[in-house]
């Protein structure tokens, strides 16, 4: 458990570096597959920073953010699940895109474009946010911080 903050910090820095590199280096930025990789990094950032930082803060300081705010309690689960699934799905799309590009048939290679990659990423994000919307609506495992002391 003592290495968890270092691990989470390294993963956060790595995801930010991925976004920065793939957005700013123009030869890499032209490929439609890059949009899926950037989306994977964004989803992973959401997953790591909403899910694990709450645990790290509780371990290091003893402050449990989940018991202090009903809003944070509900939004934390929603963004953690949505971000994790979105990241995984965009990673799968990146692999599929790479397979399509490597096929010998030109028709399959032209199937994925930057516009389609943007559309797929946005729709995937919306779908996962909608799939997990019952979490903030129905999740009620919240105790006021005055009761937990």
mmCIF file of N, CA and C in Angstrom:
data_model
loop_
_atom_site.group_PDB
_atom_site.id
_atom_site.type_symbol
_atom_site.label_atom_id
_atom_site.label_comp_id
_atom_site.label_asym_id
_atom_site.label_seq_id
_atom_site.Cartn_x
_atom_site.Cartn_y
_atom_site.Cartn_z
ATOM 1 N N UNK A 1 0.817 -1.197 0.000
ATOM 2 C CA UNK A 1 0.000 0.000 0.000
ATOM 3 C C UNK A 1 0.857 1.255 0.000
ATOM 4 N N UNK A 2 2.077 1.157 0.521
ATOM 5 C CA UNK A 2 2.873 2.376 0.608
ATOM 6 C C UNK A 2 3.387 2.824 -0.752
ATOM 7 N N UNK A 3 3.399 1.933 -1.739
ATOM 8 C CA UNK A 3 3.842 2.306 -3.076
ATOM 9 C C UNK A 3 2.692 2.754 -3.972
ATOM 10 N N UNK A 4 1.474 2.683 -3.483
ATOM 11 C CA UNK A 4 0.308 3.061 -4.282
ATOM 12 C C UNK A 4 0.364 4.512 -4.757
ATOM 13 N N UNK A 5 0.705 5.497 -3.907
ATOM 14 C CA UNK A 5 0.774 6.876 -4.416
ATOM 15 C C UNK A 5 1.823 7.060 -5.507
ATOM 16 N N UNK A 6 2.950 6.370 -5.390
ATOM 17 C CA UNK A 6 3.998 6.474 -6.412
ATOM 18 C C UNK A 6 3.510 5.863 -7.714
ATOM 19 N N UNK A 7 2.855 4.711 -7.628
ATOM 20 C CA UNK A 7 2.329 4.035 -8.809
ATOM 21 C C UNK A 7 1.266 4.883 -9.504
ATOM 22 N N UNK A 8 0.353 5.428 -8.733
ATOM 23 C CA UNK A 8 -0.706 6.263 -9.305
ATOM 24 C C UNK A 8 -0.111 7.528 -9.914
ATOM 25 N N UNK A 9 0.864 8.114 -9.242
ATOM 26 C CA UNK A 9 1.528 9.302 -9.784
ATOM 27 C C UNK A 9 2.230 9.010 -11.097
ATOM 28 N N UNK A 10 2.925 7.874 -11.174
ATOM 29 C CA UNK A 10 3.599 7.493 -12.414
ATOM 30 C C UNK A 10 2.606 7.260 -13.545
ATOM 31 N N UNK A 11 1.504 6.610 -13.244
ATOM 32 C CA UNK A 11 0.498 6.357 -14.280
ATOM 33 C C UNK A 11 -0.149 7.653 -14.753
ATOM 34 N N UNK A 12 -0.383 8.568 -13.831
ATOM 35 C CA UNK A 12 -0.966 9.856 -14.203
ATOM 36 C C UNK A 12 -0.012 10.630 -15.104
ATOM 37 N N UNK A 13 1.256 10.675 -14.729
ATOM 38 C CA UNK A 13 2.252 11.368 -15.554
ATOM 39 C C UNK A 13 2.373 10.697 -16.916
ATOM 40 N N UNK A 14 2.353 9.377 -16.954
ATOM 41 C CA UNK A 14 2.435 8.654 -18.222
ATOM 42 C C UNK A 14 1.263 8.951 -19.140
ATOM 43 N N UNK A 15 0.061 8.996 -18.597
ATOM 44 C CA UNK A 15 -1.108 9.307 -19.419
ATOM 45 C C UNK A 15 -1.070 10.744 -19.930
ATOM 46 N N UNK A 16 -0.629 11.671 -19.091
ATOM 47 C CA UNK A 16 -0.506 13.064 -19.533
ATOM 48 C C UNK A 16 0.551 13.176 -20.629
ATOM 49 N N UNK A 17 1.663 12.458 -20.476
ATOM 50 C CA UNK A 17 2.700 12.461 -21.515
ATOM 51 C C UNK A 17 2.178 11.872 -22.819
ATOM 52 N N UNK A 18 1.402 10.789 -22.745
ATOM 53 C CA UNK A 18 0.804 10.214 -23.953
ATOM 54 C C UNK A 18 -0.040 11.247 -24.682
ATOM 55 N N UNK A 19 -0.910 11.915 -23.942
ATOM 56 C CA UNK A 19 -1.767 12.937 -24.562
ATOM 57 C C UNK A 19 -0.923 14.041 -25.184
ATOM 58 N N UNK A 20 0.062 14.523 -24.447
ATOM 59 C CA UNK A 20 0.903 15.621 -24.925
ATOM 60 C C UNK A 20 1.669 15.225 -26.185
ATOM 61 N N UNK A 21 2.291 14.051 -26.178
ATOM 62 C CA UNK A 21 3.099 13.605 -27.318
ATOM 63 C C UNK A 21 2.236 13.391 -28.550
ATOM 64 N N UNK A 22 1.123 12.684 -28.399
ATOM 65 C CA UNK A 22 0.318 12.366 -29.570
ATOM 66 C C UNK A 22 -0.457 13.565 -30.109
ATOM 67 N N UNK A 23 -0.682 14.574 -29.295
ATOM 68 C CA UNK A 23 -1.352 15.776 -29.786
ATOM 69 C C UNK A 23 -0.363 16.709 -30.476
ATOM 70 N N UNK A 24 0.856 16.826 -29.959
ATOM 71 C CA UNK A 24 1.791 17.840 -30.438
ATOM 72 C C UNK A 24 2.758 17.387 -31.524
ATOM 73 N N UNK A 25 3.000 16.115 -31.699
ATOM 74 C CA UNK A 25 3.924 15.655 -32.743
ATOM 75 C C UNK A 25 3.110 15.383 -34.000
ATOM 76 N N UNK A 26 3.329 16.217 -35.013
ATOM 77 C CA UNK A 26 2.463 16.193 -36.195
ATOM 78 C C UNK A 26 2.507 14.890 -36.997
ATOM 79 N N UNK A 27 3.657 14.205 -37.183
ATOM 80 C CA UNK A 27 3.583 12.937 -37.919
ATOM 81 C C UNK A 27 2.712 11.888 -37.217
ATOM 82 N N UNK A 28 2.704 11.905 -35.898
ATOM 83 C CA UNK A 28 1.875 10.954 -35.159
ATOM 84 C C UNK A 28 0.416 11.383 -35.137
ATOM 85 N N UNK A 29 0.182 12.673 -35.170
ATOM 86 C CA UNK A 29 -1.161 13.216 -35.021
ATOM 87 C C UNK A 29 -2.038 12.990 -36.250
ATOM 88 N N UNK A 30 -1.460 12.689 -37.392
ATOM 89 C CA UNK A 30 -2.232 12.539 -38.631
ATOM 90 C C UNK A 30 -2.963 11.201 -38.716
ATOM 91 N N UNK A 31 -2.552 10.257 -37.948
ATOM 92 C CA UNK A 31 -3.106 8.903 -38.011
ATOM 93 C C UNK A 31 -4.406 8.824 -37.212
ATOM 94 N N UNK A 32 -5.469 8.186 -37.746
ATOM 95 C CA UNK A 32 -6.721 8.092 -36.985
ATOM 96 C C UNK A 32 -6.604 7.254 -35.714
ATOM 97 N N UNK A 33 -5.639 6.349 -35.686
ATOM 98 C CA UNK A 33 -5.430 5.500 -34.520
ATOM 99 C C UNK A 33 -5.031 6.315 -33.286
ATOM 100 N N UNK A 34 -4.409 7.464 -33.514
ATOM 101 C CA UNK A 34 -3.950 8.325 -32.421
ATOM 102 C C UNK A 34 -5.127 8.820 -31.587
ATOM 103 N N UNK A 35 -6.253 9.070 -32.214
ATOM 104 C CA UNK A 35 -7.431 9.538 -31.475
ATOM 105 C C UNK A 35 -7.886 8.501 -30.456
ATOM 106 N N UNK A 36 -7.788 7.235 -30.825
ATOM 107 C CA UNK A 36 -8.152 6.179 -29.879
ATOM 108 C C UNK A 36 -7.139 6.088 -28.738
ATOM 109 N N UNK A 37 -5.864 6.290 -29.044
ATOM 110 C CA UNK A 37 -4.836 6.236 -28.001
ATOM 111 C C UNK A 37 -4.992 7.410 -27.038
ATOM 112 N N UNK A 38 -5.277 8.598 -27.572
ATOM 113 C CA UNK A 38 -5.513 9.767 -26.716
ATOM 114 C C UNK A 38 -6.756 9.536 -25.859
ATOM 115 N N UNK A 39 -7.803 8.982 -26.463
ATOM 116 C CA UNK A 39 -9.026 8.691 -25.705
ATOM 117 C C UNK A 39 -8.767 7.658 -24.613
ATOM 118 N N UNK A 40 -7.932 6.668 -24.907
ATOM 119 C CA UNK A 40 -7.556 5.679 -23.897
ATOM 120 C C UNK A 40 -6.857 6.352 -22.721
ATOM 121 N N UNK A 41 -5.964 7.276 -23.015
ATOM 122 C CA UNK A 41 -5.247 7.981 -21.944
ATOM 123 C C UNK A 41 -6.187 8.849 -21.120
ATOM 124 N N UNK A 42 -7.128 9.513 -21.773
ATOM 125 C CA UNK A 42 -8.091 10.354 -21.052
ATOM 126 C C UNK A 42 -8.979 9.498 -20.152
ATOM 127 N N UNK A 43 -9.466 8.373 -20.685
ATOM 128 C CA UNK A 43 -10.278 7.470 -19.874
ATOM 129 C C UNK A 43 -9.500 6.895 -18.704
ATOM 130 N N UNK A 44 -8.240 6.572 -18.937
ATOM 131 C CA UNK A 44 -7.400 6.048 -17.867
ATOM 132 C C UNK A 44 -7.128 7.113 -16.808
ATOM 133 N N UNK A 45 -6.949 8.360 -17.231
ATOM 134 C CA UNK A 45 -6.785 9.460 -16.275
ATOM 135 C C UNK A 45 -8.023 9.607 -15.398
ATOM 136 N N UNK A 46 -9.191 9.524 -16.017
ATOM 137 C CA UNK A 46 -10.435 9.600 -15.248
ATOM 138 C C UNK A 46 -10.509 8.459 -14.243
ATOM 139 N N UNK A 47 -10.211 7.262 -14.704
ATOM 140 C CA UNK A 47 -10.276 6.082 -13.846
ATOM 141 C C UNK A 47 -9.315 6.204 -12.667
ATOM 142 N N UNK A 48 -8.074 6.573 -12.955
ATOM 143 C CA UNK A 48 -7.059 6.650 -11.903
ATOM 144 C C UNK A 48 -7.338 7.797 -10.944
ATOM 145 N N UNK A 49 -7.619 8.963 -11.489
ATOM 146 C CA UNK A 49 -7.701 10.150 -10.636
ATOM 147 C C UNK A 49 -8.996 10.240 -9.851
ATOM 148 N N UNK A 50 -10.077 9.673 -10.328
ATOM 149 C CA UNK A 50 -11.295 9.708 -9.518
ATOM 150 C C UNK A 50 -11.362 8.525 -8.568
ATOM 151 N N UNK A 51 -10.897 7.375 -9.009
ATOM 152 C CA UNK A 51 -11.017 6.186 -8.181
ATOM 153 C C UNK A 51 -9.929 6.021 -7.146
ATOM 154 N N UNK A 52 -8.689 6.168 -7.558
ATOM 155 C CA UNK A 52 -7.598 5.822 -6.656
ATOM 156 C C UNK A 52 -7.116 6.971 -5.785
ATOM 157 N N UNK A 53 -7.220 8.211 -6.257
ATOM 158 C CA UNK A 53 -6.761 9.326 -5.417
ATOM 159 C C UNK A 53 -7.604 9.456 -4.159
ATOM 160 N N UNK A 54 -8.877 9.114 -4.252
ATOM 161 C CA UNK A 54 -9.725 9.145 -3.064
ATOM 162 C C UNK A 54 -9.205 8.171 -2.008
ATOM 163 N N UNK A 55 -8.798 6.996 -2.453
ATOM 164 C CA UNK A 55 -8.256 5.989 -1.536
ATOM 165 C C UNK A 55 -6.915 6.447 -0.966
ATOM 166 N N UNK A 56 -6.071 7.019 -1.817
ATOM 167 C CA UNK A 56 -4.759 7.484 -1.357
ATOM 168 C C UNK A 56 -4.903 8.595 -0.327
ATOM 169 N N UNK A 57 -5.807 9.537 -0.576
ATOM 170 C CA UNK A 57 -6.030 10.627 0.382
ATOM 171 C C UNK A 57 -6.521 10.070 1.713
ATOM 172 N N UNK A 58 -7.404 9.071 1.650
ATOM 173 C CA UNK A 58 -7.896 8.460 2.888
ATOM 174 C C UNK A 58 -6.775 7.756 3.644
ATOM 175 N N UNK A 59 -5.894 7.062 2.931
ATOM 176 C CA UNK A 59 -4.793 6.349 3.582
ATOM 177 C C UNK A 59 -3.784 7.320 4.182
ATOM 178 N N UNK A 60 -3.418 8.351 3.436
ATOM 179 C CA UNK A 60 -2.362 9.261 3.890
ATOM 180 C C UNK A 60 -2.823 10.259 4.945
ATOM 181 N N UNK A 61 -4.054 10.760 4.813
ATOM 182 C CA UNK A 61 -4.496 11.827 5.716
ATOM 183 C C UNK A 61 -5.588 11.400 6.680
ATOM 184 N N UNK A 62 -6.246 10.307 6.392
ATOM 185 C CA UNK A 62 -7.363 9.884 7.227
ATOM 186 C C UNK A 62 -8.669 10.574 6.870
ATOM 187 N N UNK A 63 -8.648 11.446 5.870
ATOM 188 C CA UNK A 63 -9.861 12.145 5.432
ATOM 189 C C UNK A 63 -10.542 11.292 4.373
ATOM 190 N N UNK A 64 -11.762 10.900 4.634
ATOM 191 C CA UNK A 64 -12.520 10.081 3.694
ATOM 192 C C UNK A 64 -13.476 10.980 2.915
ATOM 193 N N UNK A 65 -13.084 11.293 1.678
ATOM 194 C CA UNK A 65 -13.901 12.181 0.851
ATOM 195 C C UNK A 65 -15.262 11.575 0.523
ATOM 196 N N UNK A 66 -15.318 10.252 0.508
ATOM 197 C CA UNK A 66 -16.575 9.583 0.182
ATOM 198 C C UNK A 66 -17.624 9.794 1.271
ATOM 199 N N UNK A 67 -17.194 10.001 2.506
ATOM 200 C CA UNK A 67 -18.128 10.231 3.605
ATOM 201 C C UNK A 67 -18.380 11.706 3.875
ATOM 202 N N UNK A 68 -17.702 12.573 3.183
ATOM 203 C CA UNK A 68 -17.877 14.009 3.415
ATOM 204 C C UNK A 68 -18.834 14.656 2.427
ATOM 205 N N UNK A 69 -19.009 14.054 1.272
ATOM 206 C CA UNK A 69 -19.834 14.680 0.248
ATOM 207 C C UNK A 69 -20.642 13.618 -0.494
ATOM 208 N N UNK A 70 -21.938 13.753 -0.464
ATOM 209 C CA UNK A 70 -22.801 12.834 -1.206
ATOM 210 C C UNK A 70 -22.555 12.974 -2.703
ATOM 211 N N UNK A 71 -22.347 14.217 -3.161
ATOM 212 C CA UNK A 71 -22.070 14.448 -4.581
ATOM 213 C C UNK A 71 -20.808 13.702 -5.008
ATOM 214 N N UNK A 72 -19.720 13.843 -4.252
ATOM 215 C CA UNK A 72 -18.471 13.168 -4.607
ATOM 216 C C UNK A 72 -18.625 11.656 -4.516
ATOM 217 N N UNK A 73 -19.381 11.189 -3.561
ATOM 218 C CA UNK A 73 -19.620 9.758 -3.403
ATOM 219 C C UNK A 73 -20.275 9.180 -4.658
ATOM 220 N N UNK A 74 -21.257 9.889 -5.169
ATOM 221 C CA UNK A 74 -21.982 9.398 -6.344
ATOM 222 C C UNK A 74 -21.186 9.594 -7.628
ATOM 223 N N UNK A 75 -20.562 10.746 -7.788
ATOM 224 C CA UNK A 75 -19.856 11.051 -9.029
ATOM 225 C C UNK A 75 -18.574 10.231 -9.152
ATOM 226 N N UNK A 76 -17.968 9.888 -8.015
ATOM 227 C CA UNK A 76 -16.740 9.110 -8.012
ATOM 228 C C UNK A 76 -16.954 7.737 -8.655
ATOM 229 N N UNK A 77 -17.980 7.035 -8.226
ATOM 230 C CA UNK A 77 -18.255 5.721 -8.801
ATOM 231 C C UNK A 77 -18.610 5.801 -10.269
ATOM 232 N N UNK A 78 -19.401 6.805 -10.619
ATOM 233 C CA UNK A 78 -19.836 6.968 -12.013
ATOM 234 C C UNK A 78 -18.645 7.213 -12.929
ATOM 235 N N UNK A 79 -17.775 8.147 -12.571
ATOM 236 C CA UNK A 79 -16.631 8.468 -13.423
ATOM 237 C C UNK A 79 -15.575 7.370 -13.408
ATOM 238 N N UNK A 80 -15.436 6.675 -12.289
ATOM 239 C CA UNK A 80 -14.464 5.589 -12.225
ATOM 240 C C UNK A 80 -14.858 4.456 -13.166
ATOM 241 N N UNK A 81 -16.091 4.001 -13.082
ATOM 242 C CA UNK A 81 -16.545 2.918 -13.962
ATOM 243 C C UNK A 81 -16.581 3.360 -15.419
ATOM 244 N N UNK A 82 -17.113 4.543 -15.684
ATOM 245 C CA UNK A 82 -17.203 5.032 -17.064
ATOM 246 C C UNK A 82 -15.820 5.217 -17.672
ATOM 247 N N UNK A 83 -14.906 5.830 -16.918
ATOM 248 C CA UNK A 83 -13.555 6.060 -17.428
ATOM 249 C C UNK A 83 -12.802 4.772 -17.687
ATOM 250 N N UNK A 84 -12.928 3.806 -16.793
ATOM 251 C CA UNK A 84 -12.242 2.532 -16.978
ATOM 252 C C UNK A 84 -12.738 1.767 -18.191
ATOM 253 N N UNK A 85 -14.047 1.689 -18.351
ATOM 254 C CA UNK A 85 -14.613 0.971 -19.502
ATOM 255 C C UNK A 85 -14.347 1.712 -20.809
ATOM 256 N N UNK A 86 -14.434 3.046 -20.768
ATOM 257 C CA UNK A 86 -14.144 3.854 -21.951
ATOM 258 C C UNK A 86 -12.692 3.659 -22.382
ATOM 259 N N UNK A 87 -11.780 3.644 -21.429
ATOM 260 C CA UNK A 87 -10.367 3.449 -21.728
ATOM 261 C C UNK A 87 -10.128 2.083 -22.370
ATOM 262 N N UNK A 88 -10.727 1.051 -21.796
ATOM 263 C CA UNK A 88 -10.574 -0.297 -22.340
ATOM 264 C C UNK A 88 -11.147 -0.397 -23.750
ATOM 265 N N UNK A 89 -12.326 0.176 -23.968
ATOM 266 C CA UNK A 89 -12.954 0.092 -25.281
ATOM 267 C C UNK A 89 -12.153 0.856 -26.337
ATOM 268 N N UNK A 90 -11.632 2.023 -25.985
ATOM 269 C CA UNK A 90 -10.820 2.780 -26.944
ATOM 270 C C UNK A 90 -9.519 2.057 -27.256
ATOM 271 N N UNK A 91 -8.982 1.340 -26.286
ATOM 272 C CA UNK A 91 -7.800 0.528 -26.533
ATOM 273 C C UNK A 91 -8.124 -0.595 -27.522
ATOM 274 N N UNK A 92 -9.295 -1.191 -27.387
ATOM 275 C CA UNK A 92 -9.739 -2.217 -28.339
ATOM 276 C C UNK A 92 -9.928 -1.623 -29.732
ATOM 277 N N UNK A 93 -10.503 -0.423 -29.799
ATOM 278 C CA UNK A 93 -10.670 0.246 -31.090
ATOM 279 C C UNK A 93 -9.319 0.565 -31.727
ATOM 280 N N UNK A 94 -8.328 0.929 -30.929
ATOM 281 C CA UNK A 94 -6.987 1.204 -31.459
ATOM 282 C C UNK A 94 -6.398 -0.061 -32.081
ATOM 283 N N UNK A 95 -6.581 -1.197 -31.420
ATOM 284 C CA UNK A 95 -6.108 -2.458 -31.975
ATOM 285 C C UNK A 95 -6.838 -2.833 -33.249
ATOM 286 N N UNK A 96 -8.152 -2.650 -33.272
ATOM 287 C CA UNK A 96 -8.941 -2.934 -34.473
ATOM 288 C C UNK A 96 -8.519 -2.028 -35.620
ATOM 289 N N UNK A 97 -8.297 -0.763 -35.325
ATOM 290 C CA UNK A 97 -7.858 0.195 -36.335
ATOM 291 C C UNK A 97 -6.513 -0.227 -36.922
ATOM 292 N N UNK A 98 -5.613 -0.667 -36.071
ATOM 293 C CA UNK A 98 -4.305 -1.105 -36.542
ATOM 294 C C UNK A 98 -4.436 -2.344 -37.424
ATOM 295 N N UNK A 99 -5.325 -3.265 -37.062
ATOM 296 C CA UNK A 99 -5.555 -4.454 -37.895
ATOM 297 C C UNK A 99 -6.113 -4.072 -39.257
ATOM 298 N N UNK A 100 -7.058 -3.132 -39.274
ATOM 299 C CA UNK A 100 -7.641 -2.701 -40.543
ATOM 300 C C UNK A 100 -6.598 -2.048 -41.444
ATOM 301 N N UNK A 101 -5.708 -1.281 -40.866
ATOM 302 C CA UNK A 101 -4.688 -0.596 -41.656
ATOM 303 C C UNK A 101 -3.682 -1.586 -42.241
ATOM 304 N N UNK A 102 -3.427 -2.673 -41.546
ATOM 305 C CA UNK A 102 -2.442 -3.647 -42.008
ATOM 306 C C UNK A 102 -3.001 -4.666 -43.000
ATOM 307 N N UNK A 103 -4.308 -4.662 -43.220
ATOM 308 C CA UNK A 103 -4.891 -5.594 -44.181
ATOM 309 C C UNK A 103 -4.487 -5.220 -45.604
ATOM 310 N N UNK A 104 -4.331 -6.216 -46.488
ATOM 311 C CA UNK A 104 -3.890 -5.912 -47.855
ATOM 312 C C UNK A 104 -4.969 -5.235 -48.712
ATOM 313 N N UNK A 105 -6.223 -5.391 -48.356
ATOM 314 C CA UNK A 105 -7.307 -4.811 -49.143
ATOM 315 C C UNK A 105 -7.429 -3.313 -48.839
ATOM 316 N N UNK A 106 -7.360 -2.491 -49.874
ATOM 317 C CA UNK A 106 -7.426 -1.029 -49.724
ATOM 318 C C UNK A 106 -8.778 -0.599 -49.163
ATOM 319 N N UNK A 107 -9.828 -1.309 -49.532
ATOM 320 C CA UNK A 107 -11.167 -0.955 -49.053
ATOM 321 C C UNK A 107 -11.235 -1.016 -47.523
ATOM 322 N N UNK A 108 -10.612 -2.019 -46.927
ATOM 323 C CA UNK A 108 -10.599 -2.144 -45.468
ATOM 324 C C UNK A 108 -9.703 -1.093 -44.826
ATOM 325 N N UNK A 109 -8.608 -0.746 -45.509
ATOM 326 C CA UNK A 109 -7.693 0.260 -44.974
ATOM 327 C C UNK A 109 -8.349 1.637 -44.906
ATOM 328 N N UNK A 110 -9.203 1.929 -45.862
ATOM 329 C CA UNK A 110 -9.865 3.237 -45.907
ATOM 330 C C UNK A 110 -11.125 3.297 -45.048
ATOM 331 N N UNK A 111 -11.450 2.208 -44.397
ATOM 332 C CA UNK A 111 -12.666 2.163 -43.590
ATOM 333 C C UNK A 111 -12.601 3.108 -42.391
ATOM 334 N N UNK A 112 -11.437 3.256 -41.804
ATOM 335 C CA UNK A 112 -11.308 4.126 -40.637
ATOM 336 C C UNK A 112 -10.633 5.439 -41.047
ATOM 337 N N UNK A 113 -11.310 6.539 -40.738
ATOM 338 C CA UNK A 113 -10.783 7.878 -41.010
ATOM 339 C C UNK A 113 -10.737 8.656 -39.697
ATOM 340 N N UNK A 114 -10.131 9.837 -39.731
ATOM 341 C CA UNK A 114 -10.075 10.658 -38.511
ATOM 342 C C UNK A 114 -11.469 11.060 -38.062
ATOM 343 N N UNK A 115 -12.332 11.383 -39.016
ATOM 344 C CA UNK A 115 -13.697 11.784 -38.667
ATOM 345 C C UNK A 115 -14.446 10.627 -38.019
ATOM 346 N N UNK A 116 -14.317 9.445 -38.580
ATOM 347 C CA UNK A 116 -14.978 8.274 -37.994
ATOM 348 C C UNK A 116 -14.382 7.927 -36.631
ATOM 349 N N UNK A 117 -13.079 8.084 -36.496
ATOM 350 C CA UNK A 117 -12.437 7.810 -35.204
ATOM 351 C C UNK A 117 -12.939 8.790 -34.139
ATOM 352 N N UNK A 118 -13.084 10.068 -34.502
ATOM 353 C CA UNK A 118 -13.635 11.053 -33.556
ATOM 354 C C UNK A 118 -15.054 10.679 -33.168
ATOM 355 N N UNK A 119 -15.855 10.335 -34.157
ATOM 356 C CA UNK A 119 -17.252 9.974 -33.914
ATOM 357 C C UNK A 119 -17.352 8.733 -33.025
ATOM 358 N N UNK A 120 -16.541 7.731 -33.313
ATOM 359 C CA UNK A 120 -16.551 6.504 -32.509
ATOM 360 C C UNK A 120 -16.144 6.802 -31.068
ATOM 361 N N UNK A 121 -15.117 7.625 -30.882
ATOM 362 C CA UNK A 121 -14.667 7.966 -29.520
ATOM 363 C C UNK A 121 -15.735 8.721 -28.746
ATOM 364 N N UNK A 122 -16.350 9.705 -29.384
ATOM 365 C CA UNK A 122 -17.386 10.497 -28.711
ATOM 366 C C UNK A 122 -18.597 9.637 -28.378
ATOM 367 N N UNK A 123 -19.034 8.811 -29.332
ATOM 368 C CA UNK A 123 -20.188 7.945 -29.078
ATOM 369 C C UNK A 123 -19.895 6.916 -27.985
ATOM 370 N N UNK A 124 -18.682 6.383 -27.975
ATOM 371 C CA UNK A 124 -18.307 5.426 -26.934
ATOM 372 C C UNK A 124 -18.340 6.081 -25.561
ATOM 373 N N UNK A 125 -17.838 7.303 -25.485
ATOM 374 C CA UNK A 125 -17.865 8.034 -24.217
ATOM 375 C C UNK A 125 -19.298 8.277 -23.752
ATOM 376 N N UNK A 126 -20.139 8.725 -24.646
ATOM 377 C CA UNK A 126 -21.542 8.988 -24.294
ATOM 378 C C UNK A 126 -22.244 7.702 -23.870
ATOM 379 N N UNK A 127 -21.995 6.621 -24.601
ATOM 380 C CA UNK A 127 -22.644 5.346 -24.277
ATOM 381 C C UNK A 127 -22.249 4.873 -22.878
ATOM 382 N N UNK A 128 -20.953 4.936 -22.549
ATOM 383 C CA UNK A 128 -20.536 4.479 -21.220
ATOM 384 C C UNK A 128 -21.011 5.404 -20.112
ATOM 385 N N UNK A 129 -21.081 6.694 -20.377
ATOM 386 C CA UNK A 129 -21.642 7.595 -19.367
ATOM 387 C C UNK A 129 -23.117 7.277 -19.125
ATOM 388 N N UNK A 130 -23.832 6.924 -20.189
ATOM 389 C CA UNK A 130 -25.251 6.577 -20.038
ATOM 390 C C UNK A 130 -25.442 5.200 -19.405
ATOM 391 N N UNK A 131 -24.578 4.254 -19.749
ATOM 392 C CA UNK A 131 -24.694 2.909 -19.174
ATOM 393 C C UNK A 131 -24.558 2.956 -17.654
ATOM 394 N N UNK A 132 -23.636 3.774 -17.170
ATOM 395 C CA UNK A 132 -23.369 3.822 -15.733
ATOM 396 C C UNK A 132 -24.108 4.945 -15.018
ATOM 397 N N UNK A 133 -25.079 5.578 -15.661
ATOM 398 C CA UNK A 133 -25.852 6.646 -15.011
ATOM 399 C C UNK A 133 -26.664 6.135 -13.815
ATOM 400 N N UNK A 134 -27.060 4.865 -13.742
ATOM 401 C CA UNK A 134 -27.744 4.408 -12.524
ATOM 402 C C UNK A 134 -26.885 4.493 -11.261
ATOM 403 N N UNK A 135 -25.568 4.496 -11.397
ATOM 404 C CA UNK A 135 -24.709 4.574 -10.207
ATOM 405 C C UNK A 135 -24.948 5.866 -9.433
ATOM 406 N N UNK A 136 -24.868 7.052 -10.061
ATOM 407 C CA UNK A 136 -25.128 8.250 -9.245
ATOM 408 C C UNK A 136 -26.592 8.421 -8.866
ATOM 409 N N UNK A 137 -27.485 7.794 -9.609
ATOM 410 C CA UNK A 137 -28.910 7.951 -9.294
ATOM 411 C C UNK A 137 -29.306 7.073 -8.113
ATOM 412 N N UNK A 138 -28.901 5.808 -8.134
ATOM 413 C CA UNK A 138 -29.387 4.860 -7.139
ATOM 414 C C UNK A 138 -28.388 4.519 -6.044
ATOM 415 N N UNK A 139 -27.140 4.910 -6.170
ATOM 416 C CA UNK A 139 -26.128 4.565 -5.168
ATOM 417 C C UNK A 139 -26.362 5.394 -3.913
ATOM 418 N N UNK A 140 -26.607 4.729 -2.791
ATOM 419 C CA UNK A 140 -26.927 5.448 -1.554
ATOM 420 C C UNK A 140 -26.069 5.006 -0.375
ATOM 421 N N UNK A 141 -24.927 4.445 -0.610
ATOM 422 C CA UNK A 141 -24.047 4.003 0.473
ATOM 423 C C UNK A 141 -23.242 5.190 0.997
ATOM 424 N N UNK A 142 -23.942 6.155 1.542
ATOM 425 C CA UNK A 142 -23.325 7.387 2.030
ATOM 426 C C UNK A 142 -23.678 7.578 3.487
ATOM 427 N N UNK A 143 -22.667 7.882 4.296
ATOM 428 C CA UNK A 143 -22.890 8.191 5.701
ATOM 429 C C UNK A 143 -22.328 9.579 5.957
ATOM 430 N N UNK A 144 -23.059 10.375 6.646
ATOM 431 C CA UNK A 144 -22.579 11.710 6.984
ATOM 432 C C UNK A 144 -21.326 11.603 7.835
ATOM 433 N N UNK A 145 -20.398 12.528 7.635
ATOM 434 C CA UNK A 145 -19.139 12.474 8.382
ATOM 435 C C UNK A 145 -19.356 12.647 9.882
ATOM 436 N N UNK A 146 -20.490 13.204 10.290
ATOM 437 C CA UNK A 146 -20.761 13.329 11.726
ATOM 438 C C UNK A 146 -21.111 11.981 12.336
ATOM 439 N N UNK A 147 -21.637 11.073 11.527
ATOM 440 C CA UNK A 147 -21.989 9.745 12.033
ATOM 441 C C UNK A 147 -20.781 8.816 12.087
ATOM 442 N N UNK A 148 -19.774 9.082 11.279
ATOM 443 C CA UNK A 148 -18.639 8.167 11.205
ATOM 444 C C UNK A 148 -17.566 8.470 12.229
ATOM 445 N N UNK A 149 -17.683 9.547 12.965
ATOM 446 C CA UNK A 149 -16.647 9.898 13.947
ATOM 447 C C UNK A 149 -16.815 9.168 15.233
#
